[in-house]
Short mmCIF file of C-alpha atoms in Angstrom, two decimals:
data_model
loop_
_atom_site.label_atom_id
_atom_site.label_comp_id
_atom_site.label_asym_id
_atom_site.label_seq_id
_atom_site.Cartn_x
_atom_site.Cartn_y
_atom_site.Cartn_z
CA UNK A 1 75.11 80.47 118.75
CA UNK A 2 73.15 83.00 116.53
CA UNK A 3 74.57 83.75 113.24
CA UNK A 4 73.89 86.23 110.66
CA UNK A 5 74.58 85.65 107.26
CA UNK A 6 76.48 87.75 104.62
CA UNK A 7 77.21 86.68 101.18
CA UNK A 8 77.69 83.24 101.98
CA UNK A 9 79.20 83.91 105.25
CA UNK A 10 78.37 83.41 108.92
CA UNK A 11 79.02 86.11 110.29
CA UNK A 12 79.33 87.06 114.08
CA UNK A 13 76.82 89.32 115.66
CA UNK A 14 78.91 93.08 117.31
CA UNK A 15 78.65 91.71 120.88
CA UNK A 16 80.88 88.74 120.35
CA UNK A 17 83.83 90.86 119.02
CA UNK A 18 86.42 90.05 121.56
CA UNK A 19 87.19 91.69 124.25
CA UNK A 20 88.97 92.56 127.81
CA UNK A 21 87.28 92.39 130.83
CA UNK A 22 85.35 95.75 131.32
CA UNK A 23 83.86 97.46 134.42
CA UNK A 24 81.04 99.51 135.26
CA UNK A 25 81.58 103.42 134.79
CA UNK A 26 84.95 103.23 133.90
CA UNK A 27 85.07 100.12 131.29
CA UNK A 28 88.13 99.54 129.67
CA UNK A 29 89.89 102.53 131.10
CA UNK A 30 91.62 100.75 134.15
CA UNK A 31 93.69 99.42 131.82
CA UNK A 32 95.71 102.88 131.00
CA UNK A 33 95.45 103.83 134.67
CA UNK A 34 98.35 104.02 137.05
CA UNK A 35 98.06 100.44 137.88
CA UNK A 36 96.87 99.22 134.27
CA UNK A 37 99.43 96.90 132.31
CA UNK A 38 99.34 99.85 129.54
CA UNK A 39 99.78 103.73 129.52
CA UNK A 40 97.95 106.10 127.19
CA UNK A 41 101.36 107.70 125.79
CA UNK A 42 101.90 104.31 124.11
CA UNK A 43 98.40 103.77 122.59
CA UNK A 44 100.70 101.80 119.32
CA UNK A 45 102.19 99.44 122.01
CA UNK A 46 98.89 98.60 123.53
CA UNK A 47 97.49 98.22 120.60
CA UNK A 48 99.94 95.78 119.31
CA UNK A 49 100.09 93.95 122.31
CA UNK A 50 96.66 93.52 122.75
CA UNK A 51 95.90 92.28 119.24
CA UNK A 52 98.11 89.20 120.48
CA UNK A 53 95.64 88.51 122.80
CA UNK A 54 92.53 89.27 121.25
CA UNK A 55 93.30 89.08 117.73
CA UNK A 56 93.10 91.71 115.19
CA UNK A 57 89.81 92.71 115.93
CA UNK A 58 88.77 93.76 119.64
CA UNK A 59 86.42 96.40 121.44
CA UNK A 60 87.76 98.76 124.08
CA UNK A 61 84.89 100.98 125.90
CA UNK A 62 85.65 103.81 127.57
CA UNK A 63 83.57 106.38 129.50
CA UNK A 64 81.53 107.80 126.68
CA UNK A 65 83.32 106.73 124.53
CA UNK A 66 83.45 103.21 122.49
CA UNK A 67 85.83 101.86 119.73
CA UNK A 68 86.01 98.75 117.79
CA UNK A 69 90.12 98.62 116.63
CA UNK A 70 91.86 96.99 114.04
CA UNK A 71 95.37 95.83 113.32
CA UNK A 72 94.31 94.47 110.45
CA UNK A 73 95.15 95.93 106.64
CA UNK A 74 92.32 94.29 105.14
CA UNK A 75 90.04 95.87 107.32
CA UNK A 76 91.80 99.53 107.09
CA UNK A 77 91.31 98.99 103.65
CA UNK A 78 87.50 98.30 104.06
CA UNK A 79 87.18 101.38 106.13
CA UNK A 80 88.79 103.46 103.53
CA UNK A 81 86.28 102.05 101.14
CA UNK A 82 83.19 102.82 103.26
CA UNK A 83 83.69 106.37 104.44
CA UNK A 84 82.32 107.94 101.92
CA UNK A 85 82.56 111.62 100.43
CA UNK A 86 81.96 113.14 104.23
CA UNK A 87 84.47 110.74 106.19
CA UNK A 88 83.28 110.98 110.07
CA UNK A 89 85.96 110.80 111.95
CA UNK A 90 86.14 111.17 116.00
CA UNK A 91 85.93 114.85 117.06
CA UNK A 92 88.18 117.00 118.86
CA UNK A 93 85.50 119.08 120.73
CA UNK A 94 87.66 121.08 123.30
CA UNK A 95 89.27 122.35 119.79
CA UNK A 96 86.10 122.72 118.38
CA UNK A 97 85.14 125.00 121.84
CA UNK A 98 88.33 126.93 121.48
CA UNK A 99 87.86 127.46 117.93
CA UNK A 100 84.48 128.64 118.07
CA UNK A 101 85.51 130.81 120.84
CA UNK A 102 88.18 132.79 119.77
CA UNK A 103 87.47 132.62 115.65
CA UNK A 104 83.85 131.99 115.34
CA UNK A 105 84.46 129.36 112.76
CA UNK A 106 85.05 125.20 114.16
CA UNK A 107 88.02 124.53 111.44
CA UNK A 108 88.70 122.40 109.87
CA UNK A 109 90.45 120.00 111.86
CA UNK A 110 87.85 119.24 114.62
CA UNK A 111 85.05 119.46 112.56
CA UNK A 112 83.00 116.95 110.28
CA UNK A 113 79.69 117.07 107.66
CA UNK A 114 79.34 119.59 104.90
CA UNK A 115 81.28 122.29 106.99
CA UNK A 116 84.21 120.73 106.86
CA UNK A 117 84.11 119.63 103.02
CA UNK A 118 84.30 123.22 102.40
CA UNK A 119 86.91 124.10 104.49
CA UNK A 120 88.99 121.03 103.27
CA UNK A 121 87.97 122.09 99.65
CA UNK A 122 90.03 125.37 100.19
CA UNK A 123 93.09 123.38 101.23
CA UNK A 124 93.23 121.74 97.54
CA UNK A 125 96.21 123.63 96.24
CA UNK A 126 98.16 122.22 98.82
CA UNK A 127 97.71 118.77 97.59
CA UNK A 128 99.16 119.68 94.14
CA UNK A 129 102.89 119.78 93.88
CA UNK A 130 102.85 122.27 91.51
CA UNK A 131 101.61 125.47 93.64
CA UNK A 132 103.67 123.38 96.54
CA UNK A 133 107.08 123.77 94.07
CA UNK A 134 107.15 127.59 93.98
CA UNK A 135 108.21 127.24 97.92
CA UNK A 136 111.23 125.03 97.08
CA UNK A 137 114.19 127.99 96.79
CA UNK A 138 113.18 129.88 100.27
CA UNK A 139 113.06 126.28 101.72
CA UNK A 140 116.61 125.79 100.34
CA UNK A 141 117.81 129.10 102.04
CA UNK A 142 116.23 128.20 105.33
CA UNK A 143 117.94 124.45 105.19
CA UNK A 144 121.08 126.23 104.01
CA UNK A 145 121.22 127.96 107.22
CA UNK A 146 119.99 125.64 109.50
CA UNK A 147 123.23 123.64 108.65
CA UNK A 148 125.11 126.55 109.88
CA UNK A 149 122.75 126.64 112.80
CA UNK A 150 123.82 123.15 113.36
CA UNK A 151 127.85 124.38 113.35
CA UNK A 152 127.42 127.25 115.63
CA UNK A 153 125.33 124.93 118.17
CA UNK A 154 126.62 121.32 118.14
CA UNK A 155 129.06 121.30 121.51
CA UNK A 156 132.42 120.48 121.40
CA UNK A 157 131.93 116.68 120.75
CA UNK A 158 129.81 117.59 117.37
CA UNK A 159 127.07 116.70 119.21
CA UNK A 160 123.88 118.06 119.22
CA UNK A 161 121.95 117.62 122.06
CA UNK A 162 117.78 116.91 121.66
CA UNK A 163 118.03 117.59 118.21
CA UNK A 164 114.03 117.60 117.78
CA UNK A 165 114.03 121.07 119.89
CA UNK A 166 116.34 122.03 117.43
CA UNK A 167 114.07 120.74 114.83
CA UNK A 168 111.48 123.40 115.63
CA UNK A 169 113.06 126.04 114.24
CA UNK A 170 113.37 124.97 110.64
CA UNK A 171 109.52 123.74 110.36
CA UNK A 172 108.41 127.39 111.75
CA UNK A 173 110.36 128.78 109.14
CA UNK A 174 109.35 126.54 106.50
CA UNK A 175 105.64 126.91 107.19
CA UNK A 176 105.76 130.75 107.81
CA UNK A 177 106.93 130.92 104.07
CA UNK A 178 103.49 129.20 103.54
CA UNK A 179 101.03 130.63 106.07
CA UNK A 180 101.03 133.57 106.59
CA UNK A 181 103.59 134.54 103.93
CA UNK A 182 106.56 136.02 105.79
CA UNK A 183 109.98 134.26 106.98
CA UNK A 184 109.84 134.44 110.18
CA UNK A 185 113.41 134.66 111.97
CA UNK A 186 113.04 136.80 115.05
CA UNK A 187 114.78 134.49 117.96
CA UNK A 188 111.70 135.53 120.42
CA UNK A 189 108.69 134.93 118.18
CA UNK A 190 110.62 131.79 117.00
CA UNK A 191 110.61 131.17 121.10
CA UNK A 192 107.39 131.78 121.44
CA UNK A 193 105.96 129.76 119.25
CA UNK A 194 107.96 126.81 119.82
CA UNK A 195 106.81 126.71 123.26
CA UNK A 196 102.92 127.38 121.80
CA UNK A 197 103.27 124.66 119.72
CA UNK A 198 104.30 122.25 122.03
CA UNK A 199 102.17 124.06 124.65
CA UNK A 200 98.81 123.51 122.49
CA UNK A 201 99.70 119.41 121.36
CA UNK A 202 100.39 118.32 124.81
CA UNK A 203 96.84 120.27 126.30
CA UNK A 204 94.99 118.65 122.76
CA UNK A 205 96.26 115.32 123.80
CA UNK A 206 94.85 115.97 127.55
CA UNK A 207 91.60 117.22 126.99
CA UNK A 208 91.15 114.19 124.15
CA UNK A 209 91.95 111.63 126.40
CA UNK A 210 91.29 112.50 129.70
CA UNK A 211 87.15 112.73 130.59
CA UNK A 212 85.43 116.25 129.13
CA UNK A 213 85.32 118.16 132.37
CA UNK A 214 86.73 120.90 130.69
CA UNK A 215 83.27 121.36 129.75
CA UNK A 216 82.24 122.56 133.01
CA UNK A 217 85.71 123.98 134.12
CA UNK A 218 88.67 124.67 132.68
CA UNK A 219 90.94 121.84 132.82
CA UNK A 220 95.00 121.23 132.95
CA UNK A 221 94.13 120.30 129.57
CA UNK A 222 92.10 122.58 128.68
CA UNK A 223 94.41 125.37 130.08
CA UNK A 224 97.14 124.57 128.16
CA UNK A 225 95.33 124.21 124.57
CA UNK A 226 93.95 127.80 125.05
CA UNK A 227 97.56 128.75 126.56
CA UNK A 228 99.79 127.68 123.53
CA UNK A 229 97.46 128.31 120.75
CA UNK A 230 97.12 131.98 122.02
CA UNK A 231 100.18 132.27 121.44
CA UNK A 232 99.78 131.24 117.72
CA UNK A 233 97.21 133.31 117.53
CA UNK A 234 98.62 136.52 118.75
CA UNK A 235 101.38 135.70 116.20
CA UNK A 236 99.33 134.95 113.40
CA UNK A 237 96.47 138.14 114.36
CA UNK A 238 99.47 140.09 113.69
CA UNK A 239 100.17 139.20 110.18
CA UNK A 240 96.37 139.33 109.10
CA UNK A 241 95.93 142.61 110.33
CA UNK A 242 98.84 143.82 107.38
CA UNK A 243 97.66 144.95 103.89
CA UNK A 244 97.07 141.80 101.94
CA UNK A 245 99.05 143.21 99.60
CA UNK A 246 102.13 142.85 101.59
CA UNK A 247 101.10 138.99 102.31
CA UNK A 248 103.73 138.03 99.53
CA UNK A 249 102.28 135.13 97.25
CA UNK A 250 100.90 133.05 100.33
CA UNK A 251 98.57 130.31 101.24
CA UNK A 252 96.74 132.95 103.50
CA UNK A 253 96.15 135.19 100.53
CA UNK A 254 94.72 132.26 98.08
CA UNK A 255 92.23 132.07 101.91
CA UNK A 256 91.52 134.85 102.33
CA UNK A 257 90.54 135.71 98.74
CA UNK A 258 88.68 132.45 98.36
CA UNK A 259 85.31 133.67 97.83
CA UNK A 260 83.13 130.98 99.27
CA UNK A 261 85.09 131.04 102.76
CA UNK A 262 84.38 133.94 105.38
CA UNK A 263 86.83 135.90 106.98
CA UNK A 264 86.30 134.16 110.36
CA UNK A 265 86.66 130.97 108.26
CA UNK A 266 90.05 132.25 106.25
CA UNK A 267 91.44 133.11 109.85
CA UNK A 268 91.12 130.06 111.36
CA UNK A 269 92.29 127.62 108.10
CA UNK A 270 95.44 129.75 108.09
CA UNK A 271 96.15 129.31 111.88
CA UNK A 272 95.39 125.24 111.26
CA UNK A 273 97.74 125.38 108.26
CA UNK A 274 100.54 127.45 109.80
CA UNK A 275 100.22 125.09 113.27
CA UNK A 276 99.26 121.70 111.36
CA UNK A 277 102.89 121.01 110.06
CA UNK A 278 105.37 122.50 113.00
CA UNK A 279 105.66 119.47 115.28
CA UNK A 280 105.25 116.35 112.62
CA UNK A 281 107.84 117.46 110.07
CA UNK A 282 110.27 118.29 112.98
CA UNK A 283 109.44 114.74 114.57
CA UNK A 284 109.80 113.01 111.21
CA UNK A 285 113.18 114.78 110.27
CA UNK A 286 114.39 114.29 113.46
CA UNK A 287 113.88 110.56 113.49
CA UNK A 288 115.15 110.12 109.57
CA UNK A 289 118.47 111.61 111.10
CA UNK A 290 118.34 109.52 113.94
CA UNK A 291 118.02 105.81 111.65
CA UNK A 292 120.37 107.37 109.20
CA UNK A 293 122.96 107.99 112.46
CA UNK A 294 122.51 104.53 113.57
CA UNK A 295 122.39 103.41 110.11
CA UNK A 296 126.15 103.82 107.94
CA UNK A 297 125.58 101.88 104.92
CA UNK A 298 122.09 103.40 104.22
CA UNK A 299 123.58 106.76 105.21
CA UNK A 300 126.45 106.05 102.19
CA UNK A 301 123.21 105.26 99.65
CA UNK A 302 121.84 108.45 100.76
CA UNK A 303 124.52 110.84 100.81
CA UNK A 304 125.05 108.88 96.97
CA UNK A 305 121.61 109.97 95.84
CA UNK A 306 121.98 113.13 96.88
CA UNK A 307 125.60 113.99 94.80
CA UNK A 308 123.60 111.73 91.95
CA UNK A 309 120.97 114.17 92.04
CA UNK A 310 118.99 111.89 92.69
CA UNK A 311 116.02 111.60 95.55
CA UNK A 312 114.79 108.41 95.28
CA UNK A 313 116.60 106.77 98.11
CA UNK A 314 116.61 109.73 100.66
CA UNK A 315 112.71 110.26 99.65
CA UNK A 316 112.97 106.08 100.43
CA UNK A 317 114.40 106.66 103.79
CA UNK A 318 111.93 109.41 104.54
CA UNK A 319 109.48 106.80 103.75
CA UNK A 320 110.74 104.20 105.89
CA UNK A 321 111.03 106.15 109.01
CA UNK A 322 107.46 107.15 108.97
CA UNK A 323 106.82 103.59 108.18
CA UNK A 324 108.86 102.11 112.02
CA UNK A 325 108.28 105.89 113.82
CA UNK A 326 104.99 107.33 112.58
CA UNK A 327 103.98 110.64 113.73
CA UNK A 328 100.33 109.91 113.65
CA UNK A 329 98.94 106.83 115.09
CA UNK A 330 96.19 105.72 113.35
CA UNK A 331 92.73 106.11 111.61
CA UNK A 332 89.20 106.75 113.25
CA UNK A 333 85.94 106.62 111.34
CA UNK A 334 82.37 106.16 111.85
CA UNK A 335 80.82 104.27 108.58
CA UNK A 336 77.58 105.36 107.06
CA UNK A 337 76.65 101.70 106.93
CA UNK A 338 77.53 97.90 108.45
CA UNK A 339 80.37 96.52 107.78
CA UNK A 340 82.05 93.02 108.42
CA UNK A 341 85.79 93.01 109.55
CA UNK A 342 87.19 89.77 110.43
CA UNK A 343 83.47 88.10 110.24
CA UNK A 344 82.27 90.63 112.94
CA UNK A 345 79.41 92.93 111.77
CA UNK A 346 80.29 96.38 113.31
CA UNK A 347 77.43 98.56 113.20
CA UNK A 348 77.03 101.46 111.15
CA UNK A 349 78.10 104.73 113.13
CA UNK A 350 80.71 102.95 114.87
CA UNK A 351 83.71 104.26 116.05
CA UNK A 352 86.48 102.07 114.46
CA UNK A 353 90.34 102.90 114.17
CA UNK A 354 92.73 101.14 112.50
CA UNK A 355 96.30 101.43 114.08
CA UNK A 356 98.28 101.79 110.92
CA UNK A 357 101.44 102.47 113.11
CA UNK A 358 100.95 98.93 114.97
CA UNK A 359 100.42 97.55 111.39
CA UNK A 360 103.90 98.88 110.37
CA UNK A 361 105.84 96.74 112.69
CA UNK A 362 103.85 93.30 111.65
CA UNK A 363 106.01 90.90 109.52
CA UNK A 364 102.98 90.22 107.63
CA UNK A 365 102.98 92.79 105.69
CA UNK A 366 106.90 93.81 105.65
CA UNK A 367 109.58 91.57 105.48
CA UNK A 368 112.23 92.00 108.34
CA UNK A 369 109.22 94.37 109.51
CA UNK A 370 111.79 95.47 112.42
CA UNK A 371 114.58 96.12 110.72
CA UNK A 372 115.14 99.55 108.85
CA UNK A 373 115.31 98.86 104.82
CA UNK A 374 114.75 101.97 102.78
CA UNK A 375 115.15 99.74 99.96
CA UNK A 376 111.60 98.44 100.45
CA UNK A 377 110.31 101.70 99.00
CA UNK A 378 112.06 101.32 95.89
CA UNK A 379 110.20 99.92 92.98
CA UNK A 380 112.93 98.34 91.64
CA UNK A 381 113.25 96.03 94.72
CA UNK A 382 111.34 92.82 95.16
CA UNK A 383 111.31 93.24 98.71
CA UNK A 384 108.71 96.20 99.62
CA UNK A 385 105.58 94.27 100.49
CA UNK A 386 104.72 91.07 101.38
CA UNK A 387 100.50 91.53 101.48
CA UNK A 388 98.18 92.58 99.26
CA UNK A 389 96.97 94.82 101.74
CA UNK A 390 100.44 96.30 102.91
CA UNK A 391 99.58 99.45 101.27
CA UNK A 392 97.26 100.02 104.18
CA UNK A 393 99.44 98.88 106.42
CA UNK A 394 101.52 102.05 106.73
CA UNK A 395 99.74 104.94 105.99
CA UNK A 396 101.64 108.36 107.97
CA UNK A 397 99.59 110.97 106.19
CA UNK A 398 96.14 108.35 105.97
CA UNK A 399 93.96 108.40 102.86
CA UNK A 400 91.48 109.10 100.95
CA UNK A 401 89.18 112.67 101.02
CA UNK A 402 90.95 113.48 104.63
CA UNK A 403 94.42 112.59 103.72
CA UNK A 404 96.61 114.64 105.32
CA UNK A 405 96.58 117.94 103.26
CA UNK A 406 100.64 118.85 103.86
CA UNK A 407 101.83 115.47 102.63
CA UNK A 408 104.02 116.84 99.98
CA UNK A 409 104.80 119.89 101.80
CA UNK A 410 106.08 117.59 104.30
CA UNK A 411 108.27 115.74 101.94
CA UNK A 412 109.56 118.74 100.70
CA UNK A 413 110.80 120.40 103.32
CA UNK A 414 112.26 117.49 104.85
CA UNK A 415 113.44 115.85 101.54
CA UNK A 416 115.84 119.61 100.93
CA UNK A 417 117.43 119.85 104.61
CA UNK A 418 118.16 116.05 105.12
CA UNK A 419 119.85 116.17 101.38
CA UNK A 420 122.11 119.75 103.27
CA UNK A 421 122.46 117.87 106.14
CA UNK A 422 124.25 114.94 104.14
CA UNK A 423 126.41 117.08 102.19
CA UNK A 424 127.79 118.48 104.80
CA UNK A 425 128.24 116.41 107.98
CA UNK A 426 128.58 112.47 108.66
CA UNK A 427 125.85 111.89 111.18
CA UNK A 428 127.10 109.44 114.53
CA UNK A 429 124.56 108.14 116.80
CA UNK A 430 124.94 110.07 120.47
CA UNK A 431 122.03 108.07 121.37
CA UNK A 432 122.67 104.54 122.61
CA UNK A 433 119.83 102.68 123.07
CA UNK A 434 116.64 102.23 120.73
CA UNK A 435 114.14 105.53 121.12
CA UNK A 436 110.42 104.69 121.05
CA UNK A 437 107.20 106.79 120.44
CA UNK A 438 105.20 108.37 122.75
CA UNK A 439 101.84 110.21 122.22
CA UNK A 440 101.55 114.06 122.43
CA UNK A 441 98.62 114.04 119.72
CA UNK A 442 100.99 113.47 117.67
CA UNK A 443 103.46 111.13 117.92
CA UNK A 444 106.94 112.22 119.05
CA UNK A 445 110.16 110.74 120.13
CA UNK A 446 110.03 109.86 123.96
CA UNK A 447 113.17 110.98 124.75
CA UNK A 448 116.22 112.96 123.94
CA UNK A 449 117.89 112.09 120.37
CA UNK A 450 121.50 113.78 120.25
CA UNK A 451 123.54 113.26 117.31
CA UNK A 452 127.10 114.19 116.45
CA UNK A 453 127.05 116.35 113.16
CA UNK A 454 131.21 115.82 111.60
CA UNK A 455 132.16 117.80 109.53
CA UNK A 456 132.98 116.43 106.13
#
């Protein structure tokens, strides 16, 4: 057996990284078929599973497309490492199209390079919690009145039913204060975009992992990406078209009067920004509520913070949901250069994604890794880590120079309506059994969460 060596190392030449049994034309992708032992709305489960088999470095091929993934910390860690100023991620190229099409700029979520340093370069003052703080007393009037929301809607058990529908209408609100700059609280735009929103993720996830013939015609997919982010648009056209001196102090003003971006380029960041966060902070408040429900003694610590003042164990709890229920399901990069995971050399340009929300549920690197424990989070507890490498391990907003730029926004937003939510109602779980993940680009909850909201 040929062996290359690395430091001291033999290390494995890229065609004996393990693998399943692969076909012509199709490869791996009988395995997320109909008949296939996995399905692609549970890409974390598959994952997992097949990392049990294979280890925690295998090769999946698809038609054109490869991957190398990882369950592996250590080697999440190494990509981080590696990617360099310009991380290459995979591309979303029906976006891309759609963008192209309808702003004449790519955006910066589908696109890679130089391009997209610049475009991520304008999104900098969201990373700083300081311009991020100025938000904090509109998002206290908009929780304020979700909770009554909640009151004039839960049925006559308490209960609301599908609570992340719900959800929708607080992170609109939240990140119209943001982008463009205006509350938005008419009932039929807030319809409207709901359905866009959801409209637009589920055609994304389509065209992304169904074969590109939306190249050549226009796809289910593709159909409903341009259907629900039309709608956005529309929306957001509307607001840009208003004298920017009636923008309030925005996010799509500091665009817009960013001097190294074009117009084109300012119009399509502040349709990313104002569509980026509507889905994942409703997912991730939805499923903080629903551990919290199912959860009475961390609920007590919570609801304690909050009269303490104090955040650090809600902000703990946020933490620890994204940590079992991620929203996103993992990191993708192509490395300027070889590297060697597991003593495989995987070569440079090689798609390789780490699934950081398999590597969440993996006793390795958190103790009772199944179990929910907000206290892990705290620093004053022993018990957050087990693994050098666990800060890898869970990763919801990733790292590094493509870290999610709405992190603390995120936390924010969430952090000031779970703390209403507390103060006014004991949660009860309405939902009996354990709800999973499913992929919609994102990942959401795969069915129905219904909680009973009593008041206190």
């Amino acid at each position: 057996m040929k062996l290359l060596r690395n430091l001291g190392k033999d290390v494995r030449p890229f065609r004996e990284i393990p693998s399943p049994k692969a076909y012509p034309i199709i490869g791996h992708a009988y395995l997320f078929s109909g008949k296939g032992p996995y399905h692609k709305d549970k890409l974390t489960e598959a994952a997992y599973d097949l990392s049990k088999k294979y280890g925690p470095v295998f090769y999946l091929k698809f038609p054109g497309q490869s991957f190398v993934i990882t369950t592996d910390a250590e080697n999440a860690s190494k990509i981080f490492q590696n990617e360099g100023k310009l991380p290459n991620r995979v591309t979303l190229p029906a976006l891309a199209l759609y963008h192209e099409r309808s702003f004449g700029a790519v955006g910066v979520v589908p696109d890679n390079g130089p391009n997209w340093y610049k475009l991520r370069k304008a999104l900098s003052p969201l990373l700083m919690k300081t311009y991020i703080s100025k938000f904090i007393n509109e998002n206290q009037l908009i929780a304020d009145k979700f909770v009554e929301y909640i009151r004039k809607n839960k049925d006559k058990n308490n209960t609301l039913i599908d609570l992340c529908s719900h959800m929708y209408r607080y992170s609109i609100e939240c990140m119209s204060i943001v982008c463009p700059g205006r509350r938005l609280t008419n009932e039929e735009d807030l319809r409207k975009i709901i359905e866009g929103s959801c409209t637009f993720m589920d055609g994304l996830y389509r065209t992304y992992s169904e074969p590109p013939v939306w190249k050549f015609i226009k796809t289910k997919g593709y159909r409903k990406l341009e259907r629900g982010h039309n709608i956005i648009n529309r929306f957001m056209y509307k607001e840009m078209e208003k004298p920017i001196n009636t923008w309030n102090d925005s996010f799509m003003k500091v665009l817009f009067q960013d001097s190294d971006l074009t117009r084109n380029q300012a119009r399509v960041l502040s349709t990313e920004v104002f569509l980026s966060g509507i889905d994942s902070i409703s997912t991730a408040i939805t499923m903080t509520l629903y551990y919290l429900s199912k959860n009475e003694k961390c609920q007590h610590e919570a609801l304690n913070d909050v009269k303490n003042g104090s955040l650090s164990y809600l902000r703990a709890c946020f933490k620890e949901t994204l940590r079992l229920s991620a929203t996103a399901g993992g990191t993708t990069r192509a490395l300027p250069a070889d590297v060697v995971m597991n003593d495989y050399n995987i070569p440079a340009n090689t798609y390789i994604t780490a699934f950081h929300s398999a590597m969440s549920l993996m006793d390795e690197y958190f103790e009772d890794a199944d179990l929910y424990k907000p206290e892990r989070w705290l620093h004053s507890e022993k018990v957050q880590k087990k693994n050098e490498f666990s800060n890898f391990a869970s990763l919801p907003f990733g790292h590094g120079p493509r870290m999610c730029p709405g992190r603390w926004l995120s936390e924010q937003e969430s952090v000031i309506l779970l703390s209403a939510i507390l103060k006014s109602y004991k949660l009860e779980s309405a939902t009996p059994s354990r709800v999973g993940m499913i992929y919609r680009m994102n990942r959401i909850p795969e069915r129905s969460i219904d909680i009973k909201f009593i008041d206190r």
